[in-house]
C-alpha atoms as one frame of an Amber mdcrd trajectory, in Angstrom:
protein
 204.521  28.713 103.138 202.496  30.301 105.902 201.081  32.825 103.453 199.800
  30.077 101.112 198.298  28.189 104.043 196.541  31.346 105.203 195.133  31.994
 101.705 193.844  28.392 101.532 192.303  28.675 105.008 190.509  31.913 104.083
 189.284  30.325 100.834 187.877  27.324 102.728 186.178  29.593 105.254 184.528
  31.585 102.447 183.310  28.380 100.787 181.946  27.071 104.072 180.217  30.375
 104.769 178.624  30.245 101.305 177.402  26.689 101.928 175.964  27.541 105.345
 174.228  30.633 103.922 172.498  28.471 101.300 171.508  25.904 103.941 170.114
  28.629 106.196 168.090  30.143 103.331 166.675  26.721 102.425 165.790  26.041
 106.082 164.145  29.437 106.442 162.049  28.940 103.280 160.988  25.457 104.441
 159.923  26.802 107.855 157.905  29.635 106.274 156.119  27.362 103.783 155.345
  24.681 106.391 154.127  27.170 108.997 151.918  28.947 106.429 150.312  25.616
 105.503 149.688  24.700 109.145 148.231  28.137 109.925 145.905  27.963 106.893
 144.557  24.586 108.063 144.122  25.781 111.652 142.317  28.925 110.456 139.905
  26.797 108.398 139.177  24.663 111.492 138.646  27.859 113.514 135.862  29.070
 111.227 134.095  25.680 111.386 134.292  25.612 115.191 132.974  29.192 115.285
 129.957  28.189 113.197 129.169  25.406 115.653 129.619  27.703 118.665 127.377
  30.390 117.151 124.607  27.819 116.667 124.657  28.099 112.880 124.610  24.289
 112.585 122.105  23.520 115.329 121.773  23.846 119.100 124.186  22.209 121.581
 123.693  20.850 125.058 125.587  22.730 127.788 128.238  19.979 127.891 128.703
  20.010 124.109 128.959  23.808 124.138 131.626  23.636 126.868 133.697  21.042
 124.993 133.409  22.972 121.719 134.520  26.181 123.503 137.603  24.381 124.811
 138.373  23.062 121.325 138.032  26.593 119.908 140.341  28.046 122.576 142.930
  25.289 122.020 142.856  25.872 118.274 143.240  29.621 118.856 146.337  29.024
 121.032 147.809  26.801 118.308 147.268  29.573 115.718 149.068  32.046 118.042
 152.044  29.691 118.415 152.281  29.138 114.661 151.980  32.884 114.006 154.840
  33.570 116.429 157.021  31.002 114.626 156.260  32.744 111.342 157.056  36.203
 112.753 160.287  35.015 114.421 161.423  33.401 111.169 160.463  36.426 109.080
 162.066  38.959 111.424 165.265  36.942 111.674 165.410  36.918 107.863 164.743
  40.655 107.690 167.792  41.543 109.792 170.092  39.067 108.087 169.426  39.872
 104.439 170.961  42.692 102.421 168.905  45.834 101.928 167.647  46.888  98.511
 166.620  50.545  98.618 164.223  51.977  96.050 161.520  54.614  95.658 158.296
  53.277  97.194 154.781  54.546  97.884 154.477  54.262 101.673 150.711  54.935
 101.699 150.004  51.986  99.405 152.259  49.773 101.529 150.380  50.751 104.706
 147.026  49.990 103.062 148.338  46.586 101.933 149.607  45.733 105.441 146.271
  46.755 107.013 144.436  44.507 104.546 146.693  41.569 105.526 145.380  41.813
 109.097 141.753  42.684 108.298 140.541  39.111 108.965 142.291  38.865 112.323
 141.011  42.299 113.390 137.463  41.368 112.341 137.512  38.128 114.362 138.622
  40.042 117.468 136.057  42.803 116.900 138.777  45.432 116.508 138.300  48.396
 114.181 141.357  49.435 112.156 141.226  53.074 111.024 143.759  54.590 108.597
 143.659  58.385 108.921 144.944  59.077 105.427 146.885  62.295 104.739 144.988
  65.159 103.084 147.728  65.721 100.498 149.730  63.353  98.314 152.698  61.999
 100.248 156.212  61.966  98.785 157.702  58.559  98.058 160.276  57.175 100.493
 163.703  55.611 100.036 163.256  52.130 101.472 163.507  48.381 101.149 159.844
  47.571 100.513 159.770  44.111 102.108 161.708  45.250 105.189 159.272  48.121
 105.817 156.408  45.685 105.290 157.876  43.624 108.176 157.952  46.802 110.339
 154.286  47.538 109.595 153.288  43.896 110.127 155.036  43.750 113.497 153.397
  46.959 114.742 149.918  46.012 113.476 150.239  42.454 114.823 151.098  43.806
 118.285 148.342  46.424 118.195 145.717  43.767 117.417 147.150  41.185 119.797
 147.289  43.481 122.827 144.107  45.485 122.216 140.961  44.818 124.181 137.980
  43.283 122.381 136.064  45.892 120.342 139.050  48.232 120.603 140.272  50.591
 117.894 143.593  50.956 116.111 144.511  54.253 114.441 147.226  54.486 111.775
 148.485  57.886 110.625 150.908  59.051 107.936 152.350  62.576 107.834 155.322
  64.433 106.339 157.864  65.465 108.974 160.715  67.479 107.432 162.790  65.176
 105.198 160.926  62.110 106.504 157.569  60.402 106.290 156.282  59.602 109.774
 153.981  56.650 110.492 152.168  55.999 113.759 150.184  52.976 114.979 148.002
  53.669 118.030 146.109  50.983 119.962 143.683  51.120 122.876 145.195  48.105
 124.624 147.063  47.182 127.789 149.882  49.724 127.483 153.516  49.196 128.496
 154.703  48.860 132.104 157.220  51.340 133.559 159.947  48.667 133.473 159.006
  47.753 129.910 159.460  51.323 128.699 163.218  50.967 129.286 163.552  47.511
 127.694 160.805  47.258 125.062 163.202  47.223 122.069 165.516  44.642 123.661
 166.100  41.290 122.001 163.751  38.576 123.380 162.201  41.031 125.858 158.470
  40.700 126.553 156.656  43.167 128.759 154.779  41.880 131.812 151.565  43.589
 130.646 151.857  41.911 127.244 152.370  38.491 128.853 149.166  38.908 130.867
 147.262  39.513 127.636 149.049  36.976 125.403 151.202  34.166 126.813 152.930
  33.322 123.524 155.546  35.657 122.066 159.104  35.550 120.745 160.217  39.001
 121.973 161.859  39.559 118.568 159.290  41.780 116.829 160.145  45.205 118.252
 163.877  44.459 118.353 163.776  43.688 114.628 161.523  46.660 113.886 164.020
  49.058 115.505 166.952  47.467 113.626 165.185  47.851 110.272 164.051  51.444
 110.857 167.516  52.547 111.994 169.201  50.862 109.015 166.946  53.039 106.847
 168.237  56.144 108.633 164.945  56.624 110.469 163.931  56.679 114.138 161.376
  54.744 116.191 159.801  55.693 119.517 156.580  55.260 121.471 154.142  56.871
 123.893 152.275  54.686 126.364 150.193  54.818 129.529 149.690  51.632 131.489
 146.187  50.345 130.723 145.450  53.139 128.230 147.156  51.879 125.091 150.338
  52.592 123.164 151.341  54.574 120.086 154.444  53.600 118.116 155.993  56.135
 115.726 158.666  55.628 113.091 160.212  57.745 110.349 161.574  56.809 106.904
 163.621  59.218 104.696 161.895  60.768 101.703 163.344  59.726  98.348 165.483
  62.475  96.776
C-alpha cells in the first residue's frame, strides 16, 4: 500500500541521513587532525627561519637576508591559510552539533582561550590584557566548547587585524541576568558598509581584506549563531582605523 511504501521511504531516508552524518563527522575529524599536524610543522619552520633572520645563527649577505625574508613571509601566509581551514571546519562543526548546556566558569574559560593565543600575540608584538572583574562572577549556563569557539573567533580576529605592538583588552562584567564579555582591539576598524553586513555568512570587510588577504568569512556568522542559541546577544562598536570592540552576553546559571 501507499502507506507502507511511505513508511519504508522514510525509514530509508533516516538510515541514509545517519550514514551521511557519520561520514561527515569522520571527514571533519580527519580535516582537523591533518590541519593541526600541518600547522604544527609550519610553526616549527617559522621559528627556525626567525632565528636565521634575527642573526642568531650567523650573519647573512643582503641577498641571503632577502631570500630568507621571502621564505619567512611565504611560510607565514601558509600558516594563515591552514589556520583559516581549521577555523572554518571548527565553526561549521559548532553550528551543526547539538548543544549541551551546563554550569561553567566563564572567567576560567576566557583565561584558557587567551592562553591559546599567547604565542601568536607574542610573535606579532601584541599585548593581551584581561581586565578581570573585582568580584567573583556567577557561573553561566552554556555549552563550554561552543563558547570557547566564540572566544577563539573574537580573539583570533582581534590579533589578526591589530597593528603591530597593538593592545587587546578583554573585560568580563555582570549585566543583569547575564555575564557580558567584551574584546577590544586597536586595529583597522570596520568600514561603514561592513557595519551592516559584518555578521553575514562569508562576508569579509574591505578593511579586513587590506590587512589580511586570507579569510573564510564564517567566524563572526558562527559566533552570532552560537551566542543567540544560548539566549544571549552580540554587538560591536567600531571606528574606521581606530579599532573595534565586540560584546556578547551569556545567561547566568540559575
